Coordinates of C-alpha atoms in Angstrom, one line a residue:
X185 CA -5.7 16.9 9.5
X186 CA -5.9 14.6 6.6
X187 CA -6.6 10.9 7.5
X188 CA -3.3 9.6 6.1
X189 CA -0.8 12.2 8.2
X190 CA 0.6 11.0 11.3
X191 CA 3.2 14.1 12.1
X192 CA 2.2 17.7 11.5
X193 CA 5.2 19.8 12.4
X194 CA 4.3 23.7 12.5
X195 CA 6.1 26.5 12.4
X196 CA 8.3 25.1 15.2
X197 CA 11.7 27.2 16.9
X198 CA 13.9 26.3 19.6
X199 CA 16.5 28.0 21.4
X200 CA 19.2 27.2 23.7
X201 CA 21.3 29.0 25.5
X202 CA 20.7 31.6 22.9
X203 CA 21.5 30.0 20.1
X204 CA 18.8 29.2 17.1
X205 CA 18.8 25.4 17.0
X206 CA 15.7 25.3 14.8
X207 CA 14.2 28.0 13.0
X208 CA 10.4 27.9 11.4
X209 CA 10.7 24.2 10.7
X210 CA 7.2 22.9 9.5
X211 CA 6.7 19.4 7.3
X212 CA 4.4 17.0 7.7
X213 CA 4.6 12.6 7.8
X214 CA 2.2 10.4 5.8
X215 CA 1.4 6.8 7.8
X216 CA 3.5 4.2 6.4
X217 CA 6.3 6.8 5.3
X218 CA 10.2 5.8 5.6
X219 CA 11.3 9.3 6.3
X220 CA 15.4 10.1 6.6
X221 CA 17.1 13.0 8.4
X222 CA 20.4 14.2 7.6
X223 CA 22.3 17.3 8.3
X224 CA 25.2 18.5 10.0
X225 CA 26.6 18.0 13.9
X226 CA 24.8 20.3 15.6
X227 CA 22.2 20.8 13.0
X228 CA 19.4 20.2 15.7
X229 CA 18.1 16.7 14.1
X230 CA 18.1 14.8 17.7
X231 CA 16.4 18.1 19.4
X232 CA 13.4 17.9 16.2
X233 CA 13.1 13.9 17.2
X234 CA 12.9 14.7 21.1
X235 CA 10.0 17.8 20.3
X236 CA 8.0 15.1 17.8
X237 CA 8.2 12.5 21.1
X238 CA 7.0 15.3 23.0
X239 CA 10.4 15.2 25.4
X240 CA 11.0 19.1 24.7
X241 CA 8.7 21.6 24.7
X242 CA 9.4 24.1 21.3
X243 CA 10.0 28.1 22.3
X244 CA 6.8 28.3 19.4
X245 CA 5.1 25.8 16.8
X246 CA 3.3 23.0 17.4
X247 CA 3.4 19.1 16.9
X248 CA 0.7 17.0 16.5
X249 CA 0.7 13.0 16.5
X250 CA -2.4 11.5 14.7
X251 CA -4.0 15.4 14.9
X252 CA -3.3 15.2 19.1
X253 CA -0.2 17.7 20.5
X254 CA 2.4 15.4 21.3
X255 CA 3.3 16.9 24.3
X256 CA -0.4 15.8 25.0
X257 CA -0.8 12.2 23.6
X258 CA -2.2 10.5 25.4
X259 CA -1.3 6.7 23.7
X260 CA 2.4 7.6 23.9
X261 CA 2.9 4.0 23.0
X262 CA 2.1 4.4 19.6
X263 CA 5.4 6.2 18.9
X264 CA 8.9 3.8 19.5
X265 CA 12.0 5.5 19.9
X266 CA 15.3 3.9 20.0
X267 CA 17.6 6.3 21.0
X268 CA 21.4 7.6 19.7
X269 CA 24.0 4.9 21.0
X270 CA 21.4 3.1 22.8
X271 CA 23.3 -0.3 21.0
X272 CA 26.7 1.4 22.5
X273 CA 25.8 1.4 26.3
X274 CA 27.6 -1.1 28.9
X275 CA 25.1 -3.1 30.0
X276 CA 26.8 -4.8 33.2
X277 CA 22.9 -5.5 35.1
X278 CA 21.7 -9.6 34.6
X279 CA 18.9 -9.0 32.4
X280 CA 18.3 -11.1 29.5
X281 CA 17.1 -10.2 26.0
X282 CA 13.4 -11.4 26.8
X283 CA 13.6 -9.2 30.0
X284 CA 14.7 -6.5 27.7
X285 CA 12.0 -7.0 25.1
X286 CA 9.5 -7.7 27.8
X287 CA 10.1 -4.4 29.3
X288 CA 8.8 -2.5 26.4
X289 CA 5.5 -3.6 26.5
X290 CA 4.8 -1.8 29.8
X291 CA 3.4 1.3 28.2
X292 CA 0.7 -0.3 26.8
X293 CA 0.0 -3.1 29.6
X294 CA 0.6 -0.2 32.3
X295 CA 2.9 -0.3 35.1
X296 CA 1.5 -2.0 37.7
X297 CA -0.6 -4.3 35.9
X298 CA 0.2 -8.2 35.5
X299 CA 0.8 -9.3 31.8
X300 CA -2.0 -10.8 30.0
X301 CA -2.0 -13.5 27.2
X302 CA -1.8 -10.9 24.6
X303 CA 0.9 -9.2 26.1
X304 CA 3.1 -12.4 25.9
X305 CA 2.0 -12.7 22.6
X306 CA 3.5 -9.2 21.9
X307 CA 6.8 -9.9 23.3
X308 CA 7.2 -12.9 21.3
X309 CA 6.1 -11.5 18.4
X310 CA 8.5 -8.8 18.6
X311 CA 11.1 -11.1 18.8
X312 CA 10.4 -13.1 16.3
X313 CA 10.4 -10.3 13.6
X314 CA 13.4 -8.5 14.8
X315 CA 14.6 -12.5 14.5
X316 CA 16.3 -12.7 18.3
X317 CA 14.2 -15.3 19.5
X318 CA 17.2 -17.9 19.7
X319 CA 19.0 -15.3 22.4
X320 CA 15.8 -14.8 24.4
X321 CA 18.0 -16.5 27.3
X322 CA 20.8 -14.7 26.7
X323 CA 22.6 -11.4 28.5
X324 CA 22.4 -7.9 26.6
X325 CA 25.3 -7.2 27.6
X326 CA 26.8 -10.7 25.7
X327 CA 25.8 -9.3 22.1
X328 CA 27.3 -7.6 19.7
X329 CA 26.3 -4.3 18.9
X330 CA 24.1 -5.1 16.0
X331 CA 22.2 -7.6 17.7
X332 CA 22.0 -5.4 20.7
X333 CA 20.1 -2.7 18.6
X334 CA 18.0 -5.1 17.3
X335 CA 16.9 -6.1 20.9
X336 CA 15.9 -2.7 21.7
X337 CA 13.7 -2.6 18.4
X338 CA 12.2 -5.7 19.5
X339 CA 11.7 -3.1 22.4
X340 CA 9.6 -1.3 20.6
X341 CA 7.8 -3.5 18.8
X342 CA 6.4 -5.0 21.3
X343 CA 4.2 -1.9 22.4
X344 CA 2.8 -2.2 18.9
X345 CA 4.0 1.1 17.7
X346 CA 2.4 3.0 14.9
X347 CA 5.5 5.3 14.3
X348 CA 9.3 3.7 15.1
X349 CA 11.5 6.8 15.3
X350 CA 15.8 6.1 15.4
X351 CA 18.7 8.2 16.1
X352 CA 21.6 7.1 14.3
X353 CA 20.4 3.5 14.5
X354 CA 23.7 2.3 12.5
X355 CA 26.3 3.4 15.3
X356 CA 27.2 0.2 16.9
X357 CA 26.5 -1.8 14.3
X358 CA 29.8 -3.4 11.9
X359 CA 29.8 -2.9 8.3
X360 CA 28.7 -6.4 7.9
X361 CA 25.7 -6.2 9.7
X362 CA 24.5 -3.0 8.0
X363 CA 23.1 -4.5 4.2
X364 CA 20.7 -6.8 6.9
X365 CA 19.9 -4.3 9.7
X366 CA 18.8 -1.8 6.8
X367 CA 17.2 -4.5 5.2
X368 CA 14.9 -5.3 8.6
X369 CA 13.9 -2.0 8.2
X370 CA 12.6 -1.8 5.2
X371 CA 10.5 -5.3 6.1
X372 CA 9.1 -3.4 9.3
X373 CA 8.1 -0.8 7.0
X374 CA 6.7 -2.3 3.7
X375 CA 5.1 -5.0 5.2
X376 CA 4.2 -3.9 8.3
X377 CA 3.3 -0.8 7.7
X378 CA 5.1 1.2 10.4
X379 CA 5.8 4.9 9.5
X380 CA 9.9 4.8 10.2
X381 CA 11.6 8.2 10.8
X382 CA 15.4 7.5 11.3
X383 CA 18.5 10.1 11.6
X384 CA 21.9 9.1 9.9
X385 CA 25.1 11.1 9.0
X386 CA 25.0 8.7 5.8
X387 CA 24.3 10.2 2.7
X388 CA 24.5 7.2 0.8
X389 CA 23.1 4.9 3.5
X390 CA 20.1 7.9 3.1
X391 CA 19.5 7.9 -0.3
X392 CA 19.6 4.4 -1.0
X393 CA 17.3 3.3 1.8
X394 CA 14.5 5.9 2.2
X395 CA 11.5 6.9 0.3
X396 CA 11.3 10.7 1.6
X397 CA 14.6 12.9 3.2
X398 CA 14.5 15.8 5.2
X399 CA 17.3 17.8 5.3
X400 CA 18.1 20.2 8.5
X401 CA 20.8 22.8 9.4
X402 CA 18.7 24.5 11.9
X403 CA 15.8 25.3 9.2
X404 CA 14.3 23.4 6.7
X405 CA 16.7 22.9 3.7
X406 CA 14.8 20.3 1.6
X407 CA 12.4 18.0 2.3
X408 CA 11.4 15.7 -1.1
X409 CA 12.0 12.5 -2.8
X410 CA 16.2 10.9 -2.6
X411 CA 16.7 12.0 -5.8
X412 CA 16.0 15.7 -5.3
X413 CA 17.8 15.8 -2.1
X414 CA 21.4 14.4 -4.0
X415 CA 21.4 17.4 -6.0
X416 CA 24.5 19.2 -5.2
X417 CA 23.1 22.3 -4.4
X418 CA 21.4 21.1 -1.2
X419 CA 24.2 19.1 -0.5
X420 CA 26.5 22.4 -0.1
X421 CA 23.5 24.0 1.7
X422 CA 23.3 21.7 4.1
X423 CA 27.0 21.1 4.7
X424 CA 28.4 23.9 3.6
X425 CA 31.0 22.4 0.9
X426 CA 31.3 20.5 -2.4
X427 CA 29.8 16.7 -1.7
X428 CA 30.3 14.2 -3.9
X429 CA 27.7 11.1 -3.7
X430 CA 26.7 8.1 -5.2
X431 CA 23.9 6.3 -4.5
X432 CA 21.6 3.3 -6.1
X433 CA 18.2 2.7 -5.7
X434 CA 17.0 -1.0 -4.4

């Protein structure tokens, strides 16, 4: 494995029930990467997240995570996942955003151990960059949906991931909201360094905001630069009709 890839996907397939929801799907993801996934419903882009974190075993293929089998890593937290609608769920329990933030750092800390000094540090940290330290007191289930899905990065954060992988990270989130939560992204991974994977049904939101796309409908359509993945004929490829899109680059 070369030093600077953190995701070898090879030759992986998956069935269920029968049906082919990926087919020979092999790409690879440099560290420090802002990697987008689009395709259609159905296309199998939440099952290729879940077989990267190692939560689904592929019928054949393999995934590694910094050259170790993710079904095998043994750091696990070096890989946050925020997952689809996770900003969507009723949260009805008495647990604050700290709590919430707090709770992701248990990977790393272990289960039953008591939080050191740097594990504070973490937390607070984490919420200071996702900038929901002013609601550290306040309920999860008292915040709107962007804030909520900024909590649950926070989340993340504060195992000290490598890799942040998202699942539709926008669905919750009001149009307002968007321009900044995208923007927070981009901070996390230009100036952090973390290599971001995220899955969106956006084109635009897609091509504007990443540097590489991957596009799936159960096999490996195209996998290149923003500008190579607007072309139209890989837009009809991977949804099957005429797509008109416009996009500018930041």
């Amino acid at each position: 494995m070369s030093d600077n890839i953190c995701i070898e996907v090879e030759d992986v397939n998956f069935h269920y029930n029968g049906n082919t929801v990926l087919e020979h799907v092999s790409f690879s993801v440099k560290s420090g990467e802002y990697l987008g996934i689009i395709g259609p419903n159905g296309g199998g882009k939440t099952t290729l997240l879940k077989i990267i974190l190692g939560l689904l075993r592929p019928d054949s293929g393999v995934v590694k995570i910094f050259g170790q089998r993710s079904d095998e890593l043994e750091k696990r937290y070096r890989i946050g996942y925020v997952p689809q609608k996770a900003s969507q769920s009723e949260f009805y329990f008495p647990a604050t955003v700290e709590e919430i933030v707090k709770s992701g750092r248990t990977a790393r800390a272990g289960l039953f151990r008591r939080y050191k000094e740097e594990d504070y540090k973490a937390v607070e940290k984490a919420m200071e960059i996702a900038g929901i330290a002013e609601n550290r007191g306040r309920l999860i289930s008292k915040l709107s949906g962007g804030e909520r899905q900024r909590v649950f990065i926070a989340r993340t954060l504060a195992g000290e991931p490598k890799i942040l992988i998202l699942d539709e990270p926008a669905v919750g989130v009001d149009i307002a909201s968007q321009e900044k939560f995208y923007s927070f992204l981009t901070y996390l991974n230009r100036e952090l360094g973390i290599t971001i994977i995220f899955v969106s049904h956006d084109v635009g939101v897609i091509a504007d905001e990443v540097n590489t796309v991957l596009c799936l409908n159960h096999r490996l359509v195209c996998h290149g630069s923003p500008e190579r993945f607007i072309k139209e004929e890989f837009l009809e490829e991977v949804y099957g009709k005429k797509v008109t899109s416009v996009f500018h680059r930041h």
